C-alpha atoms as one frame of an Amber mdcrd trajectory, in Angstrom:
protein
 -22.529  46.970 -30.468 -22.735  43.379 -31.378 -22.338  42.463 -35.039 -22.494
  39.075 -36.990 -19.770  38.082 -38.873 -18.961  34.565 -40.167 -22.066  33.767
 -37.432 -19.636  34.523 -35.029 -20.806  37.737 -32.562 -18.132  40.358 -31.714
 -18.391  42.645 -29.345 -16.868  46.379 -29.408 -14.965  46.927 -26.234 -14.886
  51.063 -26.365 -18.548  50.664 -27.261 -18.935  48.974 -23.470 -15.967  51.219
 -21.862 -18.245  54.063 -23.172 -21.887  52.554 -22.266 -21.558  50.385 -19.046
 -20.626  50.531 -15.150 -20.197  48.511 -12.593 -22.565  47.027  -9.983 -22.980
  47.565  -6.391 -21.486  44.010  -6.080 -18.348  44.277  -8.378 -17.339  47.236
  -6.596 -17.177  45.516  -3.585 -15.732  42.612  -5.383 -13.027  45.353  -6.574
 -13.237  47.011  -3.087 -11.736  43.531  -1.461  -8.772  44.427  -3.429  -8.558
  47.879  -2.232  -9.243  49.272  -5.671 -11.782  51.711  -5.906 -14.949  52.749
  -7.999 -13.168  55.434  -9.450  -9.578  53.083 -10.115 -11.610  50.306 -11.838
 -13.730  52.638 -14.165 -10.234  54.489 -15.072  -8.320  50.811 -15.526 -11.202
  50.178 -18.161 -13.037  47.361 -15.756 -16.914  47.273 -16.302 -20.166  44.997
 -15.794 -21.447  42.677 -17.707 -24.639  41.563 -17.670 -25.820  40.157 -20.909
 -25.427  36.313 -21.331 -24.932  37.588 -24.916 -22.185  39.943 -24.280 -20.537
  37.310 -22.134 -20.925  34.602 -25.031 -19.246  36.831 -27.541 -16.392  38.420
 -25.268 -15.641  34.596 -24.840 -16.099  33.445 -28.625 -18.888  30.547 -26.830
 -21.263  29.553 -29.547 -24.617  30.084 -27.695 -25.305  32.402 -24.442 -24.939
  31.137 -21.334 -26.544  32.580 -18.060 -24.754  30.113 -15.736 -21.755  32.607
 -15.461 -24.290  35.349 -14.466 -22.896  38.745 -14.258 -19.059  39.151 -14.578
 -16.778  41.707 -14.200 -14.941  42.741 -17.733 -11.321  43.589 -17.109 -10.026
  44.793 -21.058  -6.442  44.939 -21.911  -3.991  47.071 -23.278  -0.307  46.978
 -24.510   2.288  48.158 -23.513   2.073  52.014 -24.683  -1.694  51.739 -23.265
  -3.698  51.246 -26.393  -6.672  49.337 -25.993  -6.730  46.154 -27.568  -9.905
  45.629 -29.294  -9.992  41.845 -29.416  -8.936  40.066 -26.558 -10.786  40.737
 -22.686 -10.962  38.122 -19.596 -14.158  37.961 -17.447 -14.624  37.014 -13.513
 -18.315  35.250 -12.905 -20.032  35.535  -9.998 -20.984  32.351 -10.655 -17.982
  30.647 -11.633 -18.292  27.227 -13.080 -15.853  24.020 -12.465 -13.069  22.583
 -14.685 -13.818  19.393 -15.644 -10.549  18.648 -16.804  -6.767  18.883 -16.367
  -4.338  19.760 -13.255  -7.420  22.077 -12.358 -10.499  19.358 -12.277 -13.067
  19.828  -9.449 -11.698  23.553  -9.299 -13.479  27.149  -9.770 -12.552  28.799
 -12.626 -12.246  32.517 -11.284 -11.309  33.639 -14.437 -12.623  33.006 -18.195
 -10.592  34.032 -21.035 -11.560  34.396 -24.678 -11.450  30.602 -26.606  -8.955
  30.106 -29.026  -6.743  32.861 -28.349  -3.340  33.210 -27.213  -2.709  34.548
 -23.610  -1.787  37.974 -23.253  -0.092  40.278 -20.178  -2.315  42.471 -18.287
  -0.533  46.000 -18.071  -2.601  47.654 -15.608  -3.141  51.621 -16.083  -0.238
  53.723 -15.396   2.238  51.011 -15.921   3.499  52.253 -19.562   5.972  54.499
 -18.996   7.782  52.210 -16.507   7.989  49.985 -19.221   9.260  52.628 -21.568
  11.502  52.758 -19.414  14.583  50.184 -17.398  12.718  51.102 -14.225  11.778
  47.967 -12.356   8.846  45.887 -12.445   6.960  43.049 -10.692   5.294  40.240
 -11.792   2.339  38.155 -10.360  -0.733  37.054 -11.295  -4.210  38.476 -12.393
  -5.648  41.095 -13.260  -7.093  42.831 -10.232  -3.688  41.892  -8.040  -1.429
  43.594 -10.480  -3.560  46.785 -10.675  -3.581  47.279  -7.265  -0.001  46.707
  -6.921   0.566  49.163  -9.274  -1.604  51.612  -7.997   0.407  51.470  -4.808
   3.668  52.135  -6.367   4.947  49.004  -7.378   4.316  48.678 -11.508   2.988
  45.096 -11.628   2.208  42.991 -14.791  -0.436  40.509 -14.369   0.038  37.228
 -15.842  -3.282  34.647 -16.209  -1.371  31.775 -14.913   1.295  31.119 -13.396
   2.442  29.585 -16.558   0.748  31.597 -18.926   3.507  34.094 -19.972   5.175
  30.990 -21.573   4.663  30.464 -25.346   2.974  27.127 -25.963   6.098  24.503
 -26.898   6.495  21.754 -29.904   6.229  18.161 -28.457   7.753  15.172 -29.661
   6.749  11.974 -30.837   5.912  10.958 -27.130   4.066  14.257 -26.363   6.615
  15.812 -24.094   7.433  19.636 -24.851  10.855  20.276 -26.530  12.758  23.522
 -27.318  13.440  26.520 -25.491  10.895  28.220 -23.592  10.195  31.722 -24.927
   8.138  34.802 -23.465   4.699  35.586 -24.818   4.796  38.524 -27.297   3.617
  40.920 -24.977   6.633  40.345 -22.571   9.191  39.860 -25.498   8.088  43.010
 -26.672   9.491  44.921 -23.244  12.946  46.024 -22.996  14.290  43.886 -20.233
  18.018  44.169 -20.412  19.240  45.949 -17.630  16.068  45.440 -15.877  15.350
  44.567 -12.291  12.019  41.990 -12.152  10.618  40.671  -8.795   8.282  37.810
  -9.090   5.389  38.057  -6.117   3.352  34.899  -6.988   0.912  33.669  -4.040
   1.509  32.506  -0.676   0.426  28.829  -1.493   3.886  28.750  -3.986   6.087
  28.222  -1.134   4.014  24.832  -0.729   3.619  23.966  -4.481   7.036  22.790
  -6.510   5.054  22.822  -9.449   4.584  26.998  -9.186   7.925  27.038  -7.705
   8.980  25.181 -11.114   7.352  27.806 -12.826   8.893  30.709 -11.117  12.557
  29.302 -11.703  11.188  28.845 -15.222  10.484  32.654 -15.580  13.565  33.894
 -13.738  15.739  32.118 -16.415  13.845  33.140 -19.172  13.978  36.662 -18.007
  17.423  36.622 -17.088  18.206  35.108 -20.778  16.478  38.253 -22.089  18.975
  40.504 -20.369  17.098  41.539 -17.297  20.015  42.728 -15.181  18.788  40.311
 -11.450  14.991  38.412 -10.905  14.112  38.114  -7.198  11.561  35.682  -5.965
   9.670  37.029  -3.933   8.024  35.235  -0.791   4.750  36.119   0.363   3.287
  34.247   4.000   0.036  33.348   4.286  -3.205  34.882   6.079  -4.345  34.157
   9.648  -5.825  31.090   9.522  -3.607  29.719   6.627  -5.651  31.516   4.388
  -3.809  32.096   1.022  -2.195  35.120   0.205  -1.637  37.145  -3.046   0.213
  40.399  -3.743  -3.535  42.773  -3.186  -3.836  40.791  -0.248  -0.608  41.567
   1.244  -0.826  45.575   0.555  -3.818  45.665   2.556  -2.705  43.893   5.723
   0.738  45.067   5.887   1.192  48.337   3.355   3.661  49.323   0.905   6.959
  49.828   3.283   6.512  45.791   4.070   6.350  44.991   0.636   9.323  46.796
  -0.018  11.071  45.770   2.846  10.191  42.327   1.677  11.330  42.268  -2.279
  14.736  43.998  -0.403  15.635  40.847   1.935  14.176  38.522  -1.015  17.505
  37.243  -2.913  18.594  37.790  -6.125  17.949  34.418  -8.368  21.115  32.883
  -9.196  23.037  31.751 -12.076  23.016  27.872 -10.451  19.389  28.003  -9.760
  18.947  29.363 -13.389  20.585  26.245 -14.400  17.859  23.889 -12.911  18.413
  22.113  -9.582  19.172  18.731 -11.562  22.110  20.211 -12.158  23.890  21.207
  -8.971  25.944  18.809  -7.181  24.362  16.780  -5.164  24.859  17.337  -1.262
  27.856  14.737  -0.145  27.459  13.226   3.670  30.840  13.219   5.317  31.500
  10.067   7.160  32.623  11.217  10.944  36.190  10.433  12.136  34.394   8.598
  14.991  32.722   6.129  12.695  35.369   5.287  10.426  37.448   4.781  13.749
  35.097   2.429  15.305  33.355   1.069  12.843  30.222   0.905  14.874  27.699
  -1.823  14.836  24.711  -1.346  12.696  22.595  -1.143  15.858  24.585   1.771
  16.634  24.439   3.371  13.450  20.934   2.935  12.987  20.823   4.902  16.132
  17.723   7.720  15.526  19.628  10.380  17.570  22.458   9.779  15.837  21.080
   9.620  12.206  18.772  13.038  13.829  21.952  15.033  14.633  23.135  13.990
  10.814  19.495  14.673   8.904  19.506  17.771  11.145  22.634  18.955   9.174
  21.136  19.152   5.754  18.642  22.051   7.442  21.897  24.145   7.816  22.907
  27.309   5.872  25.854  29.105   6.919  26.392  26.464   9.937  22.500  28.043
  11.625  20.079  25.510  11.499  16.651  26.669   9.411  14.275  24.202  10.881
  12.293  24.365  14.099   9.996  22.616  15.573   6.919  24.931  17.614   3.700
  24.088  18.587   3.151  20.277  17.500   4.783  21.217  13.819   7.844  21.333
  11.613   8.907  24.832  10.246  11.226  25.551   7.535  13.197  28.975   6.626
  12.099  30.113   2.963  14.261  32.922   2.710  12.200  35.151   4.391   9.673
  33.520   6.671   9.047  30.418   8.035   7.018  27.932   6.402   5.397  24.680
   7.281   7.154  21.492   6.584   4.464  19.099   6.804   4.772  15.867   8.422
   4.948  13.331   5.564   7.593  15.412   4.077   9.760  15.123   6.946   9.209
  11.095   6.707  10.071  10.783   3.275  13.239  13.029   3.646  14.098  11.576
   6.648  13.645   7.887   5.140  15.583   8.517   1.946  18.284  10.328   4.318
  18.821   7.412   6.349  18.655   4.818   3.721  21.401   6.908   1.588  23.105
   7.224   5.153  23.350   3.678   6.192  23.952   2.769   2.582  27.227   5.114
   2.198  28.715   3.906   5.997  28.181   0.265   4.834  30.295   0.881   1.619
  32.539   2.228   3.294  32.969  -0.296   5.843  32.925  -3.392   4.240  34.513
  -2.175   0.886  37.511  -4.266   1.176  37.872  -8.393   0.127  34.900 -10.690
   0.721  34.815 -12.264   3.976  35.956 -16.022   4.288  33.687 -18.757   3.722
  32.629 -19.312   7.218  31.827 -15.567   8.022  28.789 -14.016   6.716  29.259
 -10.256   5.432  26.773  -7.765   7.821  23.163  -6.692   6.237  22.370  -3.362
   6.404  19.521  -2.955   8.400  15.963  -1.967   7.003  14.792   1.391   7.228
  11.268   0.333   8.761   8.665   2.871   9.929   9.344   2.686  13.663  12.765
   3.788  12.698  11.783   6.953  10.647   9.047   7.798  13.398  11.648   7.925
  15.799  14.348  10.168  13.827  11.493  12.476  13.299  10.742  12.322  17.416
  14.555  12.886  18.063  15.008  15.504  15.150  11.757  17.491  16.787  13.898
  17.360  20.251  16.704  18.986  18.860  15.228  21.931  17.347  12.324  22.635
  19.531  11.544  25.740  20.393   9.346  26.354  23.463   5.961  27.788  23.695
């Protein structure tokens, strides 16, 4: 029932759990998923239909019908209590943020106004949590319940950054202090817990969710969990993104597992923040010192290809290929795109930092007399960074 209090409707979430269903079209919405009827009914996931209702769950100030029906997905802690105060809602006619890193985006999902984020723990999840039995992490609601109901206890997150308590800023706005879990996740007993992070396929494309994921690991590592794996998911036929639901229902539960196995753990260096490590050195060859080549010979794009191509290598194996007209990278566990201006600005900043370190090295020593003129190294011009890339590709090609 909806009551007035301070003019500000409330809504009582067993009150819908007890009254409402869902429609034809949110069980197919569900159904996409793989979650059925009977799942999202149990998991507390209902209709809504009332602009109203929808007003109130989101603490708007007047109804709205521009969100039209949305699905209610309520929450519950950790033990599996409902909690009466805090739901999220997916439109079917979701509107577009007008604002922010998301501007000229859907908003899929609308949480309550004002309030802090909370964890999803999907049905079924509480006594892994009761327990040091490991546990995944992605994000939303409807990926994490179907994750869990195929065997893999999964809490949802609203944002890739949302289990992240909001920080203090300085005087010039920039956050300051450690970053600490929300209270639902510094509520669970992580020490001597295994987590695997399964975030979306697009991550492997994104460093800002890739800055979030190294964010989490090291938070959750800080908190005692025992290893954090990162792990990798590949995208849909026709580069369609992928999430965690999405994956169980093209490739089943024995490839997810097989997946988060081959995923490594996260490690104490990349815990520390990759501004930390030491920077990769380039080796100056024997033959070059030797010689002392002429610049025309150093800027030489097989040459400078054969060298960029060594910063691909792990273990002395190259991970970088080049098939079908495009660059490919090793992430781990699958090969990802490597688009093409990528490969220009590595491969410019790689030759510039090349040519820059032989020329040191060569003409370190006294000034040259008055009457000799010390060499210039040459520019790094756009011909010349075309033509690594074209001498790079030849090198790692791999043939249709």
């Amino acid at each position: 029932m909806m009551k007035l209090h301070n003019t500000t409707p409330t809504v009582n979430l067993q009150h819908l759990l007890d009254t409402l269903t869902l429609t034809p079209r949110h069980i197919f919405d569900l159904g996409l998923s793989g979650i059925t009827k009977e799942q999202s009914l149990a998991a507390g996931i209902r209709s809504i239909l009332s602009p109203q209702v929808v007003s109130a769950l989101l603490g708007w100030e007047r109804p709205t019908k521009a969100l039209g029906p949305c699905i209610l997905f309520t929450f519950r802690d950790a033990e599996g209590k409902l909690i009466p105060d805090y739901a999220r809602l997916k439109p079917d006619k979701p509107r577009t943020a007008n604002r922010g890193e998301a501007k000229g985006r859907a908003v899929k999902y609308e949480s309550p106004k004002g309030k802090p984020n909370r964890a999803y723990f999907p049905l079924g999840i509480a006594p892994t949590l009761a327990s040091p039995d490991p546990v995944f992490i992605t994000e939303d609601e409807k990926k994490s319940l179907k994750a869990t109901i195929a065997g893999f206890p999964t809490i949802g997150i609203t944002g890739v950054w949302s289990w992240m308590q909001k920080r203090e800023r300085d005087g010039e706005d920039r956050p300051q202090g450690p970053r600490k879990l929300i209270p639902d996740l510094a509520a669970i007993q992580w020490r001597g817990r295994s987590v695997s992070i399964v975030f979306d396929s697009d991550a492997a494309k994104k460093p800002e969710i890739q800055n979030a994921e190294r964010c989490l690991a090291e938070t959750l590592l800080a908190a005692g969990a025992s290893e954090v794996k990162i792990v990798r998911l590949v995208d849909l036929p026709k580069g369609k993104k992928c999430g965690l639901d999405d994956f169980l229902l093209a490739s089943g539960a024995a490839e997810l597992q097989a997946l988060v196995d081959s995923a490594q753990a996260f490690d104490t260096a990349q815990a520390k923040g990759t501004q930390q490590r030491e920077p990769r050195k380039t080796v100056l060859t024997k033959s070059l010192a030797a010689t002392k080549k002429d610049w025309e010979e150093l800027s030489d794009p097989h040459y400078l290809a054969r060298e960029f191509l060594d910063t691909f290598k792990h273990d002395a194996r190259p991970r970088i290929a080049f098939f079908r007209e495009k660059f490919w990278t090793w992430e781990s566990t699958h090969w990802a795109e490597l688009p093409d201006s990528e490969i220009n600005v590595r491969s410019n900043r790689f030759a510039k930092q090349k040519i820059d370190e032989i020329f040191s090295l060569l003409y370190s020593g006294p000034p040259p007399a008055e009457d000799k003129e010390r060499p210039k190294a040459p520019k790094i011009t756009a011909a010349l960074v075309a033509n690594i890339r074209q001498a790079l590709a030849g090198k790692v090609l791999i043939p249709v």
